Coordinates of C-alpha atoms in Angstrom, one line a residue:
X272 CA 64.2 37.4 72.3
X273 CA 60.2 38.3 72.2
X274 CA 59.0 40.2 68.9
X275 CA 57.9 42.8 71.5
X276 CA 60.0 44.7 74.8
X277 CA 59.2 43.7 78.4
X278 CA 57.7 45.8 80.6
X279 CA 59.6 45.6 83.9
X280 CA 56.9 44.2 86.8
X281 CA 56.5 44.5 90.1
X282 CA 56.6 41.2 90.6
X283 CA 59.0 39.3 93.1
X284 CA 59.2 35.0 92.9
X285 CA 59.8 32.4 95.6
X286 CA 62.0 29.4 94.9
X287 CA 59.3 26.9 96.4
X288 CA 59.9 23.2 96.6
X289 CA 57.1 22.5 98.5
X290 CA 58.8 21.3 101.9
X291 CA 57.9 23.2 105.3
X292 CA 60.2 26.4 104.9
X293 CA 59.8 27.0 101.5
X294 CA 56.0 26.8 102.5
X295 CA 56.4 29.3 105.1
X296 CA 57.9 31.3 103.2
X297 CA 55.9 31.7 99.9
X298 CA 52.8 31.7 102.2
X299 CA 53.9 35.1 104.3
X300 CA 55.2 36.6 101.0
X301 CA 51.4 36.6 99.5
X302 CA 50.7 38.0 102.4
X303 CA 52.7 40.5 102.8
X304 CA 52.5 41.6 98.8
X305 CA 48.7 41.8 99.2
X306 CA 49.2 44.6 101.1
X307 CA 52.3 46.6 99.0
X308 CA 50.6 45.6 95.4
X309 CA 53.4 43.2 93.9
X310 CA 52.2 39.9 92.2
X311 CA 54.0 37.2 93.1
X312 CA 55.1 33.8 91.2
X313 CA 55.8 30.4 93.3
X314 CA 58.9 28.9 90.7
X315 CA 59.1 25.0 91.3
X316 CA 61.6 22.4 90.0
X317 CA 61.4 19.2 89.2
X318 CA 64.3 17.4 89.6
X319 CA 63.4 14.2 88.0
X320 CA 65.1 12.2 90.8
X321 CA 62.1 10.7 92.8
X322 CA 58.9 9.3 91.8
X323 CA 57.0 11.4 94.7
X324 CA 58.3 14.8 92.2
X325 CA 55.1 14.3 90.1
X326 CA 52.6 14.3 93.0
X327 CA 54.5 17.4 94.1
X328 CA 53.8 19.2 91.1
X329 CA 50.5 18.5 91.7
X330 CA 50.2 19.5 95.2
X331 CA 51.9 22.8 94.2
X332 CA 49.4 23.6 91.5
X333 CA 46.5 22.9 93.8
X334 CA 48.0 24.8 96.6
X335 CA 48.4 28.2 93.9
X336 CA 44.9 28.0 92.9
X337 CA 43.3 27.6 96.4
X338 CA 45.3 30.3 97.9
X339 CA 44.5 32.2 94.6
X340 CA 40.9 31.9 94.8
X341 CA 41.3 33.9 98.3
X342 CA 42.0 37.2 95.9
X343 CA 46.2 36.8 96.9
X344 CA 48.4 37.2 94.0
X345 CA 50.3 34.5 92.9
X346 CA 50.5 32.3 90.1
X347 CA 52.8 28.7 89.2
X348 CA 55.6 28.2 87.4
X349 CA 57.6 24.7 87.1
X350 CA 60.0 23.4 85.3
X351 CA 61.7 19.7 84.5
X352 CA 65.5 19.3 84.7
X353 CA 67.5 17.8 81.4
X354 CA 69.2 14.7 81.1
X355 CA 71.4 13.4 85.0
X356 CA 74.1 13.9 86.6
X357 CA 77.4 12.7 84.9
X358 CA 79.6 9.9 85.4
X359 CA 80.9 10.4 89.0
X360 CA 79.6 14.3 89.8
X361 CA 77.8 14.7 92.6
X362 CA 73.9 14.5 92.6
X363 CA 73.7 17.5 95.2
X364 CA 75.9 19.7 92.7
X365 CA 74.4 18.5 89.9
X366 CA 70.9 19.3 91.2
X367 CA 72.0 22.5 92.8
X368 CA 73.2 23.9 89.7
X369 CA 70.6 23.2 87.6
X370 CA 68.1 24.6 89.8
X371 CA 69.7 27.5 90.2
X372 CA 69.3 27.6 86.1
X373 CA 65.8 26.4 86.0
X374 CA 65.0 29.5 88.5
X375 CA 66.9 32.9 86.6
X376 CA 64.9 30.9 83.9
X377 CA 61.1 31.1 84.4
X378 CA 62.0 34.2 87.1
X379 CA 63.4 35.7 84.1
X380 CA 60.6 35.0 81.9
X381 CA 57.8 36.3 84.2
X382 CA 59.7 39.4 84.9
X383 CA 60.8 38.6 87.7
X384 CA 64.0 40.6 89.4
X385 CA 63.9 39.2 93.1
X386 CA 64.1 35.6 93.9
X387 CA 63.4 34.9 97.4
X388 CA 65.3 31.9 99.4
X389 CA 63.7 30.2 102.1
X390 CA 67.0 29.3 103.8
X391 CA 67.3 29.9 108.0
X392 CA 70.1 30.1 110.6
X393 CA 70.3 26.0 110.9
X394 CA 71.4 26.1 107.3
X395 CA 73.3 28.9 107.4
X396 CA 75.3 27.1 110.6
X397 CA 75.8 23.7 108.8
X398 CA 76.9 25.7 106.1
X399 CA 79.4 27.3 108.1
X400 CA 80.7 23.9 109.6
X401 CA 80.9 22.1 105.9
X402 CA 83.1 24.4 104.3
X403 CA 85.5 24.3 107.5
X404 CA 85.0 21.1 107.2
X405 CA 86.6 20.9 103.5
X406 CA 89.0 23.2 104.9
X407 CA 87.4 26.6 102.9
X408 CA 88.6 29.5 103.4
X409 CA 87.0 32.5 104.2
X410 CA 85.3 33.3 101.3
X411 CA 83.7 29.4 102.0
X412 CA 83.0 30.1 105.3
X413 CA 81.4 33.2 104.5
X414 CA 78.8 30.6 103.9
X415 CA 75.7 31.7 102.4
X416 CA 75.4 35.3 101.7
X417 CA 71.8 37.2 102.8
X418 CA 71.4 39.1 99.7
X419 CA 73.5 38.9 96.2
X420 CA 73.6 38.7 92.4
X421 CA 73.5 35.8 90.4
X422 CA 72.5 34.7 86.5
X423 CA 71.0 38.4 85.7
X424 CA 68.9 38.3 88.7
X425 CA 68.6 39.8 92.3
X426 CA 68.6 37.0 95.5
X427 CA 67.2 37.3 98.8
X428 CA 67.6 34.9 102.0
X429 CA 65.3 37.3 104.2
X430 CA 65.1 34.5 106.7
X431 CA 68.6 33.5 106.9
X432 CA 69.0 35.0 111.1
X433 CA 65.5 32.9 111.3
X434 CA 66.2 29.9 114.3
X435 CA 64.7 27.0 112.9
X436 CA 62.0 26.8 115.7
X437 CA 60.7 29.9 114.6
X438 CA 59.7 28.7 110.8
X439 CA 58.0 25.2 112.3
X440 CA 56.0 27.6 114.7
X441 CA 55.0 29.5 111.6
X442 CA 53.6 26.3 109.8
X443 CA 52.0 24.6 112.7
X444 CA 50.3 28.4 113.8
X445 CA 48.8 28.6 110.2
X446 CA 48.0 24.8 109.9
X447 CA 50.6 24.6 106.4
X448 CA 51.3 21.1 105.2
X449 CA 54.5 20.6 103.8
X450 CA 55.4 17.5 101.3
X451 CA 58.2 15.3 103.3
X452 CA 61.1 14.3 101.0
X453 CA 62.7 11.7 101.8
X454 CA 65.6 11.7 100.2
X455 CA 66.8 13.9 103.0
X456 CA 66.8 10.4 104.9
X457 CA 69.6 9.6 102.8
X458 CA 73.1 9.7 104.2
X459 CA 75.3 9.1 101.0
X460 CA 74.8 13.2 100.8
X461 CA 77.2 15.2 103.2
X462 CA 74.6 17.8 104.3
X463 CA 72.2 14.9 105.2
X464 CA 74.9 13.2 107.5
X465 CA 75.7 16.5 108.9
X466 CA 72.1 16.7 109.6
X467 CA 70.8 13.1 110.7
X468 CA 74.7 12.5 112.6
X469 CA 76.5 15.1 113.8
X470 CA 74.4 18.1 114.7
X471 CA 72.5 16.5 117.5
X472 CA 75.4 15.0 119.3
X473 CA 76.5 18.6 118.5
X474 CA 73.3 20.9 119.9
X475 CA 73.7 18.1 122.6
X476 CA 77.2 19.4 123.7
X477 CA 76.9 22.9 123.0
X478 CA 73.4 24.4 123.1
X479 CA 74.1 27.4 121.2
X480 CA 76.3 26.0 118.2
X481 CA 73.6 27.4 115.6
X482 CA 74.0 30.5 117.0
X483 CA 77.5 30.8 117.4
X484 CA 78.0 29.1 114.0
X485 CA 75.8 31.5 112.1
X486 CA 77.8 34.4 114.0
X487 CA 81.1 32.8 112.7
X488 CA 80.2 32.9 109.3
X489 CA 79.2 36.4 109.8
X490 CA 82.6 37.1 110.9
X491 CA 84.2 35.4 107.6
X492 CA 81.9 37.2 105.2
X493 CA 83.0 40.2 107.0
X494 CA 86.9 39.2 106.8
X495 CA 86.4 38.3 102.9
X496 CA 84.8 41.7 101.8
X497 CA 88.3 43.3 104.0
X498 CA 90.5 40.6 102.2
X499 CA 88.5 41.9 98.7
X500 CA 89.2 45.4 99.3
X501 CA 92.6 44.7 100.1
X502 CA 93.3 42.5 96.8
X503 CA 91.4 45.9 94.5
X504 CA 93.6 48.1 96.4
X505 CA 97.0 46.1 95.4
X506 CA 96.2 45.1 92.4
X507 CA 94.9 48.8 91.3
X508 CA 98.6 49.6 90.0
X509 CA 99.5 46.0 89.5
X510 CA 97.3 44.6 86.2
X511 CA 97.8 46.7 83.5
X512 CA 95.3 47.3 80.5
X513 CA 95.0 43.8 78.7
X514 CA 94.0 42.3 82.4
X515 CA 97.9 41.1 82.7
X516 CA 98.9 40.8 86.2
X517 CA 102.5 42.3 86.6
X518 CA 104.8 40.5 88.3
X519 CA 107.6 42.6 89.4
X520 CA 105.4 44.9 92.2
X521 CA 103.3 42.0 92.6
X522 CA 106.5 40.7 94.6
X523 CA 106.9 44.0 96.3
X524 CA 103.7 42.6 98.2
X525 CA 104.2 40.1 101.3
X526 CA 103.4 36.8 101.0
X527 CA 99.9 37.1 102.3
X528 CA 99.0 40.2 100.2
X529 CA 100.5 38.2 97.2
X530 CA 98.4 34.7 97.6
X531 CA 95.0 37.5 98.1
X532 CA 95.6 39.5 95.2
X533 CA 95.8 36.6 93.3
X534 CA 93.6 34.6 94.0
X535 CA 91.3 38.1 93.6
X536 CA 92.6 38.7 90.3
X537 CA 92.5 34.3 88.8
X538 CA 88.5 35.2 90.2
X539 CA 88.0 38.0 88.0
X540 CA 89.9 37.4 85.1
X541 CA 88.5 33.4 85.0
X542 CA 84.9 33.9 86.4
X543 CA 86.0 30.8 89.1
X544 CA 87.8 30.8 91.7
X545 CA 91.7 28.4 91.8
X546 CA 92.1 25.5 93.0
X547 CA 94.2 25.4 96.0
X548 CA 97.2 23.3 94.0
X549 CA 97.3 25.9 91.4
X550 CA 97.5 28.7 93.5
X551 CA 99.7 26.7 95.9
X552 CA 102.3 26.4 92.3
X553 CA 102.1 29.5 91.3
X554 CA 103.1 31.2 94.0
X555 CA 105.6 28.8 95.1
X556 CA 107.1 28.8 91.4
X557 CA 106.4 32.1 90.0
X558 CA 109.0 34.6 91.9
X559 CA 111.5 32.5 90.4
X560 CA 110.8 31.8 86.5
X561 CA 111.1 33.9 84.0
X562 CA 108.5 32.4 82.3
X563 CA 106.2 29.6 82.4
X564 CA 102.6 27.3 82.2
X565 CA 100.4 26.1 84.6
X566 CA 97.3 24.5 83.7
X567 CA 94.3 25.2 84.8
X568 CA 92.2 22.6 83.9
X569 CA 89.7 22.4 80.4
X570 CA 92.3 23.6 78.3
X571 CA 92.5 26.7 80.4
X572 CA 96.6 27.9 81.5
X573 CA 97.9 30.9 83.4
X574 CA 100.9 31.7 81.6
X575 CA 104.1 34.1 82.5
X576 CA 105.4 35.8 79.7
X577 CA 107.6 38.8 79.6
X578 CA 106.7 40.1 83.6
X579 CA 103.2 39.6 83.0
X580 CA 101.0 36.6 83.8
X581 CA 97.7 36.0 81.4
X582 CA 95.0 33.9 82.1
X583 CA 94.9 32.0 78.5
X584 CA 91.8 30.3 77.2
X585 CA 91.6 27.6 74.9
X586 CA 91.4 28.7 71.1
X587 CA 88.3 27.3 70.4
X588 CA 86.8 28.9 73.9
X589 CA 88.1 32.6 73.5
X590 CA 86.3 35.0 74.7
X591 CA 83.6 36.2 71.9
X592 CA 83.3 33.3 70.0
X593 CA 80.5 32.0 71.4
X594 CA 79.3 34.8 72.9
X595 CA 75.5 35.8 73.1
X596 CA 73.8 37.7 71.0
X597 CA 71.0 40.8 71.3
X598 CA 69.1 42.8 69.2
X599 CA 68.0 46.3 70.1
X600 CA 66.8 47.9 66.9
X601 CA 63.7 48.5 68.9
X602 CA 62.8 51.2 71.7
X603 CA 62.0 49.4 75.0
X604 CA 63.8 47.8 77.6
X605 CA 65.3 44.8 76.7
X606 CA 67.2 42.0 79.5
X607 CA 70.2 40.6 79.0
X608 CA 70.5 37.4 80.7
X609 CA 73.1 36.8 82.7
X610 CA 74.5 40.3 83.2
X611 CA 72.6 41.9 86.1
X612 CA 70.4 44.3 84.0
X613 CA 68.8 45.9 80.8
X614 CA 69.3 47.8 78.1
X615 CA 67.0 51.3 77.9
X616 CA 66.3 51.9 74.1
X617 CA 64.6 55.3 73.2
X618 CA 64.4 57.2 69.7
X619 CA 66.7 60.9 69.6
X620 CA 67.7 63.0 66.9
X621 CA 71.3 62.9 67.7
X622 CA 74.2 61.0 69.0
X623 CA 72.4 58.0 68.7
X624 CA 73.3 54.6 66.3
X625 CA 71.1 53.8 63.7
X626 CA 68.5 50.6 64.1
X627 CA 70.3 48.4 61.7
X628 CA 73.7 48.6 63.3
X629 CA 71.8 47.6 66.9
X630 CA 70.0 44.2 64.9
X631 CA 72.7 41.8 65.6
X632 CA 75.0 42.7 68.9
X633 CA 77.7 40.7 70.1
X634 CA 77.4 41.2 74.4
X635 CA 81.0 40.7 76.0
X636 CA 82.5 41.0 79.0
X637 CA 85.9 43.3 79.3
X638 CA 88.5 41.7 77.7
X639 CA 91.6 44.0 78.5
X640 CA 93.0 46.1 75.6
X641 CA 89.8 47.3 73.7
X642 CA 89.3 50.8 72.3
X643 CA 87.2 53.5 72.7
X644 CA 86.3 57.0 71.6
X645 CA 84.5 59.3 73.4
X646 CA 84.0 62.5 71.1
X647 CA 83.6 62.5 67.3
X648 CA 87.3 63.9 66.4
X649 CA 88.8 62.2 69.5
X650 CA 91.7 60.4 69.7
X651 CA 90.5 56.5 70.7
X652 CA 92.1 55.2 73.8
X653 CA 92.1 52.2 76.3
X654 CA 88.7 51.6 77.6
X655 CA 90.7 51.5 81.2
X656 CA 91.6 55.5 80.5
X657 CA 88.5 56.7 79.0
X658 CA 86.9 55.3 81.9
X659 CA 89.2 56.8 83.6
X660 CA 89.4 59.8 82.1
X661 CA 85.8 60.8 82.6
X662 CA 85.7 59.5 85.9
X663 CA 83.0 56.5 85.7
X664 CA 82.9 54.9 89.3
X665 CA 83.1 51.3 89.3
X666 CA 79.2 50.0 89.9
X667 CA 78.6 52.0 86.6
X668 CA 81.1 50.1 84.3
X669 CA 79.8 46.6 85.6
X670 CA 77.9 45.3 82.5
X671 CA 78.1 43.9 78.9
X672 CA 80.3 45.3 76.0
X673 CA 78.3 45.5 72.8
X674 CA 80.4 44.8 69.3
X675 CA 79.2 44.0 65.9
X676 CA 81.4 43.2 62.9
X677 CA 84.4 43.1 65.0
X678 CA 84.0 46.7 66.2
X679 CA 83.1 48.5 69.9
X680 CA 80.1 50.7 69.7
X681 CA 79.3 50.7 73.2
X682 CA 80.2 50.6 76.4
X683 CA 78.4 50.8 80.3
X684 CA 79.0 53.9 82.1
X685 CA 80.5 55.8 78.9
X686 CA 77.8 55.1 75.9
X687 CA 78.0 55.1 72.5
X688 CA 81.4 54.9 70.6
X689 CA 81.7 58.1 68.6
X690 CA 82.9 56.7 65.6
X691 CA 79.5 54.7 65.0
X692 CA 77.1 57.7 65.6
X693 CA 74.6 58.1 63.5
X694 CA 74.7 60.7 60.8
X695 CA 72.6 63.8 61.5
X696 CA 68.9 63.2 59.9
X697 CA 69.1 59.8 60.6
X698 CA 66.4 57.6 62.3
X699 CA 68.7 56.8 65.5
X700 CA 68.1 55.0 68.3
X701 CA 69.8 55.8 72.1
X702 CA 71.3 53.3 74.1
X703 CA 71.6 53.2 77.9
X704 CA 72.3 50.0 80.3
X705 CA 70.6 49.6 83.2
X706 CA 71.9 47.7 86.3
X707 CA 69.3 45.3 88.0
X708 CA 67.8 46.9 91.0
X709 CA 65.4 45.8 93.5
X710 CA 62.1 48.2 93.2
X711 CA 60.7 50.0 96.1
X712 CA 58.6 47.5 97.0
X713 CA 60.5 44.3 96.7
X714 CA 63.0 45.7 99.5
X715 CA 60.3 46.8 101.9
X716 CA 58.8 42.8 101.4
X717 CA 62.2 41.4 102.2
X718 CA 62.7 43.9 105.0
X719 CA 58.8 42.5 106.3
X720 CA 59.6 39.1 106.3
X721 CA 63.3 39.3 107.9
X722 CA 61.2 41.2 111.0

């Protein structure tokens, strides 16, 4: 963490490879930002996979310098990925994961809460088709969302409904000169095979394929959202204070709702979707067993014990042992990378915590079973019941819990545990969790680019 609090800046980032789509998006964003008073930062990732990559960095530097000389509010950040794909690992998957992490780190360093991505309608249609060919369900067929949160940032694709031809026309009209990536011709990659071999034939046979597939992705997004809502309703009475799934109630659901609820429960507990093989085994075997253990990969298990399904981490990876830490002992706004927001720390006269107690705090997600005391002299109760009695809405509960020396000190939406408050007259600080939100100017720029 830096020595000084980081001020919130009116800054928007653009993921910029130098190719046609991202070049057009960066150009359009700079033009719009100049009238909105926004700073733009171009984020370029050097993947280290092609000999041309060094030259692309130089071209990005020259381009941004030239546009900055026009008076446009633009600066460039770039980073090179370290390492290489592991044996057997997909180059596409390795590059995609590394790229998002690098983009997020650079955006946070620059004070940008919003990152724009240049995917368009053709990309959406291709993604839907690839997911269908891989046997994807509603979540996979939803393809790419127009707006989403990841790694503590808001990401947006303002051109997701725009046809590729519109972007090509924009590039031509403004005489932009994109770089050409030779890896786009490598048919070992699934998306390239789609573009080079399948897409021309598909479009020749069905001229409206792009529009139809993108529309199907939109309907899949709606279906997926409805399934998530249904799962939330079903799980409201089926998950206990420790996050376990109560099997007796779960068995009363129809087979389709069992699968939907199980999928949503595992995603909430594990942070990633369950494999098809694991889900099929659980659906087939849990109703017939009183106890059991099912491997879920990487040392993780799904355990059935005393009527509860539990997501069990390996001992060395128990939640909290490798949790991140933060120093909140000074007033300011302190970002919490990966959590989607920041902590606001202010001086106060009562009901705060001493600065010494805030020097080294551990950030953890809710795991179930936490105890919290809302008022002095009150009774510690489960965090879930405290949220319910205080009528804290679900979106205000999202965010990290703060711990120190094994004690829960702070919960988003509830504040400081009464047992940790400083005595009257002591120097003390108040805390508030602030989820990431797009500024009004950032919302305007997404709206302008989408039109």
